[in-house]
Tab-separated table of C-alpha atoms and ligand atoms in Angstrom:
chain	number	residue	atom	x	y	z
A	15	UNK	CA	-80.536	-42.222	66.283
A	16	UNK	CA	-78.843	-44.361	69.267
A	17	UNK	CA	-76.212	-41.281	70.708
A	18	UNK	CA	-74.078	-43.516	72.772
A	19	UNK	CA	-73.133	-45.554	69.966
A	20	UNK	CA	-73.503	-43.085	67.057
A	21	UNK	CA	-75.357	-45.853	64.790
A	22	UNK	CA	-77.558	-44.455	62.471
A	23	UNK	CA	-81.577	-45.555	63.132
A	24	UNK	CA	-81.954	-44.880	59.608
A	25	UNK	CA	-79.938	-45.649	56.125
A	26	UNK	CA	-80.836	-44.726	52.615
A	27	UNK	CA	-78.841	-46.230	49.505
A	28	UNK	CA	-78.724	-44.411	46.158
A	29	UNK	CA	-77.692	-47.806	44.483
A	30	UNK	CA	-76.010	-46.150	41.360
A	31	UNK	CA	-73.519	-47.599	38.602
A	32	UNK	CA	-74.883	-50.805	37.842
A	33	UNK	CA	-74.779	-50.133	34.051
A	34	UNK	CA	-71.014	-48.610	34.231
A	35	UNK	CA	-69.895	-51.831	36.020
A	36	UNK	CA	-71.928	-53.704	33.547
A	37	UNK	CA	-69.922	-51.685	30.640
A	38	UNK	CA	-66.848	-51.605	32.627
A	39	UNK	CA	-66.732	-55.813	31.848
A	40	UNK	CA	-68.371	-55.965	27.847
A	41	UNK	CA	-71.875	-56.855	29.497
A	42	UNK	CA	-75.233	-56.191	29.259
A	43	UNK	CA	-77.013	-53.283	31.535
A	44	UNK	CA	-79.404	-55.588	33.111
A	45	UNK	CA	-76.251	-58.336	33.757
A	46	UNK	CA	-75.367	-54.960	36.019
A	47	UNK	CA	-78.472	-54.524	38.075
A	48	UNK	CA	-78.474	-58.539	38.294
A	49	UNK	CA	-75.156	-58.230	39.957
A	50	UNK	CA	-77.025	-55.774	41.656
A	51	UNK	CA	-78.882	-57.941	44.038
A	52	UNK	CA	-75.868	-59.864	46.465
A	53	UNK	CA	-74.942	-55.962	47.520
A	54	UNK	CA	-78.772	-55.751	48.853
A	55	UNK	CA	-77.911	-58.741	50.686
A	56	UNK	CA	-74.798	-57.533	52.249
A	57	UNK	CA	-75.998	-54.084	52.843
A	58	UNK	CA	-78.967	-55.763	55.058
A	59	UNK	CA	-76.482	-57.995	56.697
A	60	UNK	CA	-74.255	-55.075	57.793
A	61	UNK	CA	-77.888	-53.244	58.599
A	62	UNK	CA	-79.090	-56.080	60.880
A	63	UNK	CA	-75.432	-56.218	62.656
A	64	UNK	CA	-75.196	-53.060	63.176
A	65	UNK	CA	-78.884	-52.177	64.632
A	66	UNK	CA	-79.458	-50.237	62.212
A	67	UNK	CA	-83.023	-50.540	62.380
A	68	UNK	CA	-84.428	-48.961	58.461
A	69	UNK	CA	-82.664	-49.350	55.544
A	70	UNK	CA	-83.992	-47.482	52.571
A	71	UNK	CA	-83.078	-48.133	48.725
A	72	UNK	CA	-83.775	-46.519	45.675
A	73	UNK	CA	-84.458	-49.049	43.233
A	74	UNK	CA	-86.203	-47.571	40.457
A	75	UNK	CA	-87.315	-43.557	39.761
A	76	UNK	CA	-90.213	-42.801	38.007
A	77	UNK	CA	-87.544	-41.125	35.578
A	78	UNK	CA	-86.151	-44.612	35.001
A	79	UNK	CA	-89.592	-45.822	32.996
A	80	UNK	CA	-87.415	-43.739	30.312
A	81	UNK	CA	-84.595	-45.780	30.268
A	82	UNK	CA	-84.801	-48.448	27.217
A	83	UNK	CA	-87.957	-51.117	27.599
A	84	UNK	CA	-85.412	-54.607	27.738
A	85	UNK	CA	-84.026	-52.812	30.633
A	86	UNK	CA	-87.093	-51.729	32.315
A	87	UNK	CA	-88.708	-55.161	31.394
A	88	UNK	CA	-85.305	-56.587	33.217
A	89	UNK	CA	-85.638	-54.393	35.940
A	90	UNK	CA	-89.358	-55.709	36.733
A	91	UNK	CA	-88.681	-59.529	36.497
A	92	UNK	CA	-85.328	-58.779	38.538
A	93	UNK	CA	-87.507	-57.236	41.467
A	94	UNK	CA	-90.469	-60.106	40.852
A	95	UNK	CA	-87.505	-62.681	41.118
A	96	UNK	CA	-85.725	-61.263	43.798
A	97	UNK	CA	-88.919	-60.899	46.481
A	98	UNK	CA	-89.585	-64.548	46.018
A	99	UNK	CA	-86.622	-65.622	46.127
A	100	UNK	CA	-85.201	-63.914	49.175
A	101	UNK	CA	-88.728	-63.551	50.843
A	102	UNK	CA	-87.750	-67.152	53.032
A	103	UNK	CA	-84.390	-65.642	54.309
A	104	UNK	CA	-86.035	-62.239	54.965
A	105	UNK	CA	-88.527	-63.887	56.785
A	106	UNK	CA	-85.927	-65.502	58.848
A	107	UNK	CA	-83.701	-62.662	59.777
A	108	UNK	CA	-86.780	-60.574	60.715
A	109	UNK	CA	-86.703	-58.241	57.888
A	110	UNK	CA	-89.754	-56.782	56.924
A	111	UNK	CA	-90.447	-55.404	53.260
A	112	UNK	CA	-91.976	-52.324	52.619
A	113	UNK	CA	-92.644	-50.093	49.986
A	114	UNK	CA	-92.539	-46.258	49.131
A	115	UNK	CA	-93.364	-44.526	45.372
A	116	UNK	CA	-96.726	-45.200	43.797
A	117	UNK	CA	-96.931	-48.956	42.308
A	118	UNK	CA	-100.027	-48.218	40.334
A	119	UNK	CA	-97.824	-47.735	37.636
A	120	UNK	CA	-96.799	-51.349	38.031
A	121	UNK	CA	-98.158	-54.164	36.144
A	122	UNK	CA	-100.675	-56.246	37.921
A	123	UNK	CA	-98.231	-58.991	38.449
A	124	UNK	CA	-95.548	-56.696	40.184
A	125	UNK	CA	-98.038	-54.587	42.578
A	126	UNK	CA	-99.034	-59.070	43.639
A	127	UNK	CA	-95.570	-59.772	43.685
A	128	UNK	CA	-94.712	-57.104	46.130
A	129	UNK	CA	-97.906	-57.088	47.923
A	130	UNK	CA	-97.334	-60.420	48.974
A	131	UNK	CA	-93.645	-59.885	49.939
A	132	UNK	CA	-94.982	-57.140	52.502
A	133	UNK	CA	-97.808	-59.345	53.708
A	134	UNK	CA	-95.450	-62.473	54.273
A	135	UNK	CA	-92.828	-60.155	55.894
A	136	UNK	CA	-94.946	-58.390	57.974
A	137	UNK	CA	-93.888	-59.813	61.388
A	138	UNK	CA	-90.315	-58.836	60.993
A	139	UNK	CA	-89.344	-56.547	63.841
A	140	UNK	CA	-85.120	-56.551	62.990
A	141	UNK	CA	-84.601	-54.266	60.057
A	142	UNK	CA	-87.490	-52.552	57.514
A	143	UNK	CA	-86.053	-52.924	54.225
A	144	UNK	CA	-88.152	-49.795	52.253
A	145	UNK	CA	-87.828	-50.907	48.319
A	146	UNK	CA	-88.122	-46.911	47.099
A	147	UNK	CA	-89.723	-48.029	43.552
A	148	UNK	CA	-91.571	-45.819	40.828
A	149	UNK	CA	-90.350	-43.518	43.745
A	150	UNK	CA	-89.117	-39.758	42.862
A	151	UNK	CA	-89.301	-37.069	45.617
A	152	UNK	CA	-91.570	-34.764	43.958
A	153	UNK	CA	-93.830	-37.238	42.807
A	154	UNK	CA	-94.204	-37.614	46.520
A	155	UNK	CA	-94.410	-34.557	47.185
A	156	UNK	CA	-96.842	-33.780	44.439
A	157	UNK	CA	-99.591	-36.841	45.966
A	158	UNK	CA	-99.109	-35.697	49.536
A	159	UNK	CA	-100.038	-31.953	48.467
A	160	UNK	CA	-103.086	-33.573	46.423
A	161	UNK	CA	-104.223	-35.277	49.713
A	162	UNK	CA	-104.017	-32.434	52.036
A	163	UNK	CA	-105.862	-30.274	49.472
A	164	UNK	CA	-108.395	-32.378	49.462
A	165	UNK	CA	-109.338	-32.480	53.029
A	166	UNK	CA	-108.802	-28.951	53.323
A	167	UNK	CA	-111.400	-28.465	50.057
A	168	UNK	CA	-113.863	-31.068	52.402
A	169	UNK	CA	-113.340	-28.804	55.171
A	170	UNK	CA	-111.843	-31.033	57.411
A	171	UNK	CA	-108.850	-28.970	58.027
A	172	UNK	CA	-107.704	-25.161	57.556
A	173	UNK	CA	-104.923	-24.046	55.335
A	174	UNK	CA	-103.350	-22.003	58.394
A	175	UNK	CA	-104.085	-25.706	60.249
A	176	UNK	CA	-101.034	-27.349	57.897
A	177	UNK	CA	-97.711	-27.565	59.844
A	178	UNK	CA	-94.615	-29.838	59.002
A	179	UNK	CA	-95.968	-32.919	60.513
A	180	UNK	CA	-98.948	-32.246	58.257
A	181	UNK	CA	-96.727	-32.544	55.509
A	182	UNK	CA	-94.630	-35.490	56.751
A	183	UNK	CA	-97.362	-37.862	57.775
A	184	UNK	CA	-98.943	-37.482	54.279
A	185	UNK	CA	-95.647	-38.485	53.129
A	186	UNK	CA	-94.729	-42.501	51.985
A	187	UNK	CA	-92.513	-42.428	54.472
A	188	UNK	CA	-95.035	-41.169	57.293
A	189	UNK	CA	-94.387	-44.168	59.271
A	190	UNK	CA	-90.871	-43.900	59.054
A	191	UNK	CA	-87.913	-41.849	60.480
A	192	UNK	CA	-86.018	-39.666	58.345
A	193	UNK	CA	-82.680	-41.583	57.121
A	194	UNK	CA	-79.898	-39.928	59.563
A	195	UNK	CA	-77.302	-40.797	56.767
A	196	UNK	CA	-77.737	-41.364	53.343
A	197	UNK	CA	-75.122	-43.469	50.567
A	198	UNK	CA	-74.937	-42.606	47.187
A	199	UNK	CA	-72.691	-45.236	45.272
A	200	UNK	CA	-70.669	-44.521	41.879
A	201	UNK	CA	-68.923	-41.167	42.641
A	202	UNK	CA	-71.905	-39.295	41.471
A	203	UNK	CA	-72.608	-36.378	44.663
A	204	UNK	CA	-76.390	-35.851	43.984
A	205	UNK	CA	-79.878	-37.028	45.440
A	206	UNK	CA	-82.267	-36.813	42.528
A	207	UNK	CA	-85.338	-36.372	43.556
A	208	UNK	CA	-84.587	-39.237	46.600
A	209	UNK	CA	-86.588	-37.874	50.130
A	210	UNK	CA	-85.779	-34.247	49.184
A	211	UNK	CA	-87.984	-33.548	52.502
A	212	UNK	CA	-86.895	-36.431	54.625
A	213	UNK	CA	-83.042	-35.455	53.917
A	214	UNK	CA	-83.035	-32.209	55.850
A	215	UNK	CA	-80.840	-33.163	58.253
A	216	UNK	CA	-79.676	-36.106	56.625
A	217	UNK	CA	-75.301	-37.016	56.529
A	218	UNK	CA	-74.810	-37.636	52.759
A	219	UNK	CA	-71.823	-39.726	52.630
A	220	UNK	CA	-70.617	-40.049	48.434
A	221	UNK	CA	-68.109	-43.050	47.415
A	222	UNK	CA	-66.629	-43.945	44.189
A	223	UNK	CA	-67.525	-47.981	44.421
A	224	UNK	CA	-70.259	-48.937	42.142
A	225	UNK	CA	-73.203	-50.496	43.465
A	226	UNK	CA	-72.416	-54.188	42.298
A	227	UNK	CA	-69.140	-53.926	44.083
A	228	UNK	CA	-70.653	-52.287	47.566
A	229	UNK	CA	-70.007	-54.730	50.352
A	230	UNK	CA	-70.561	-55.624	53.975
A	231	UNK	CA	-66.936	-53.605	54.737
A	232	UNK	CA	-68.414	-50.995	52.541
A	233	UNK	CA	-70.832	-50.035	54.755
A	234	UNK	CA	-69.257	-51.003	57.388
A	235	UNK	CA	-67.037	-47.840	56.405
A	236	UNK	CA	-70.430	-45.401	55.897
A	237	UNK	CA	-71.348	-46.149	59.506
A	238	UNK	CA	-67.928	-45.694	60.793
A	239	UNK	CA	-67.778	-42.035	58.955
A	240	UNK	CA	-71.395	-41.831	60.325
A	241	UNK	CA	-70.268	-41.938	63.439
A	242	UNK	CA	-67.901	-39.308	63.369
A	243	UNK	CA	-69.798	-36.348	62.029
A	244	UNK	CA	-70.767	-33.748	64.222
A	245	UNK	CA	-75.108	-33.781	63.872
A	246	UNK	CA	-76.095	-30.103	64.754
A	247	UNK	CA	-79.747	-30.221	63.599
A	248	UNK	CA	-79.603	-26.445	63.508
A	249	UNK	CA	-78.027	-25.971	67.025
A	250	UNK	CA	-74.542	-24.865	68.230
A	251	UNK	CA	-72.167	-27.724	69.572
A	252	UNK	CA	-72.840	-28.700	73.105
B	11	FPP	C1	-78.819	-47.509	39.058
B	11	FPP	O1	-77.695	-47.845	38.291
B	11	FPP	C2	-79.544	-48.712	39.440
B	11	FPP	C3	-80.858	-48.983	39.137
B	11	FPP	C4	-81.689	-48.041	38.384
B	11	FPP	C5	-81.476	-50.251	39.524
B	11	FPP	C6	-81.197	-50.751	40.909
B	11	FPP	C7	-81.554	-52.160	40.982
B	11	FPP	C8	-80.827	-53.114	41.586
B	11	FPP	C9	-79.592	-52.830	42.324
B	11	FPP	C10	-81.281	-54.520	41.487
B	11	FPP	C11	-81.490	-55.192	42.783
B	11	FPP	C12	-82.466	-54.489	43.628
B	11	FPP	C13	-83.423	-55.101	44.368
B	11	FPP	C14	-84.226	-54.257	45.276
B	11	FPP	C15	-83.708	-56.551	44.305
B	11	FPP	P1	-77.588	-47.316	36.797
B	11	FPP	O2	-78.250	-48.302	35.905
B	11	FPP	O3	-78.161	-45.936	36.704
B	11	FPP	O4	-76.057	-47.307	36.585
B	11	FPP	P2	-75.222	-46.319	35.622
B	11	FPP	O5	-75.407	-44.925	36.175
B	11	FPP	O6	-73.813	-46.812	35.757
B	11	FPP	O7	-75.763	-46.477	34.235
């Protein structure tokens, strides 16, 4: 986090409401998370202006596999469409694409399509756009424990040997910093299962606009209430 100007390093979007706004006008879900896609655009816009230097979305949970297959099967060609599409611009404005949440699930073609977004991104040193997808928390969680298990059952580390950073580095997001504030979209004021660990110390900032209506101004108006809460981090105000 920048403390002179207050800007967060770090900004996670729960992109939620897509299939309200898509109700809200007689359409289709998936016409909603199609609409879906200019708000990336703006919200990585307003990223790069700001400095804001990781943006963070949460694009699909591993609870959404349950939603209904169209949608899913929407959802997938959406994402396939959208990295090749975009990938030229991204490359452009420096963006680099990343990913967090396990993509074996994926079909073969999605785990290509998004492998070679990453790989033609790759030099982009303005903003890392991290696509959370097949992402939940606990699943994270759940892998990370599974790895550090395993080197302690190879004896390569202790169990008293396992600290925090233990934890966080065998964590998706071990190359990343924690999101300092963190957007939820549609009213709804929860994180499910979204960096659980990485939100510790996290602003959560709730508003009522749905996700295909979120804007440049819109965040805009997350970093301006960013920059007026008082960050603690556990310690009394200096
Ligand atoms: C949540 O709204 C949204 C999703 C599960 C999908 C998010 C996908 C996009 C915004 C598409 C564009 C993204 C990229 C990365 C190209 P919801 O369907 O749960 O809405 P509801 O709660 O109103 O039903």
């Amino acid at each position: 986090m920048s403390e002179e100007k207050r800007i967060p390093q770090h900004v996670a979007i729960i992109m939620d409401g897509n299939g309200r706004w898509a109700a809200l006008r007689g359409k289709e879900r998936y016409e909603g998370h199609a609409a879906g896609v200019e708000p990336v655009r703006a919200a990585l816009r307003a990223a790069a202006r700001h400095g804001v230097k990781y943006l963070t979305l949460y694009a699909f949970s591993t609870e959404n596999w349950g939603r209904p297959a169209a949608e899913v099967d929407a959802l997938m060609e959406l994402f396939c469409r959208s990295v090749v599409d975009e990938t030229p611009e991204l490359v452009a404005q420096g963006v680099r694409i990343r990913m967090i949440g396990d993509r074996n699930r994926f079909s073969e073609k999605v785990q290509r399509y998004l492998a070679e977004a990453e790989a033609r991104t790759a030099d982009g040193r303005r903003v890392t756009l991290i696509l959370a997808l097949n992402y939940s928390s606990r699943d994270e969680i759940v892998r990370a424990v599974r790895g550090i298990a395993a080197r302690v059952a190879a004896g390569e580390m202790t169990p008293g040997a396992i600290d925090e950073r233990t934890i966080a580095a065998a964590l998706d997001t071990a190359e990343y910093p924690d999101p300092d504030l963190i957007v939820r979209t549609s009213g709804e004021c929860r994180l499910s299962n979204f960096l659980l660990w990485q939100a510790s110390y996290a602003e959560l900032l709730f508003t009522p606009v749905l996700w295909p209506d979120f804007t440049e101004e819109e965040f805009d108006r997350a970093v301006e209430e960013y920059a007026r809460r008082d960050r603690r981090f556990g310690l009394v105000k200096r």
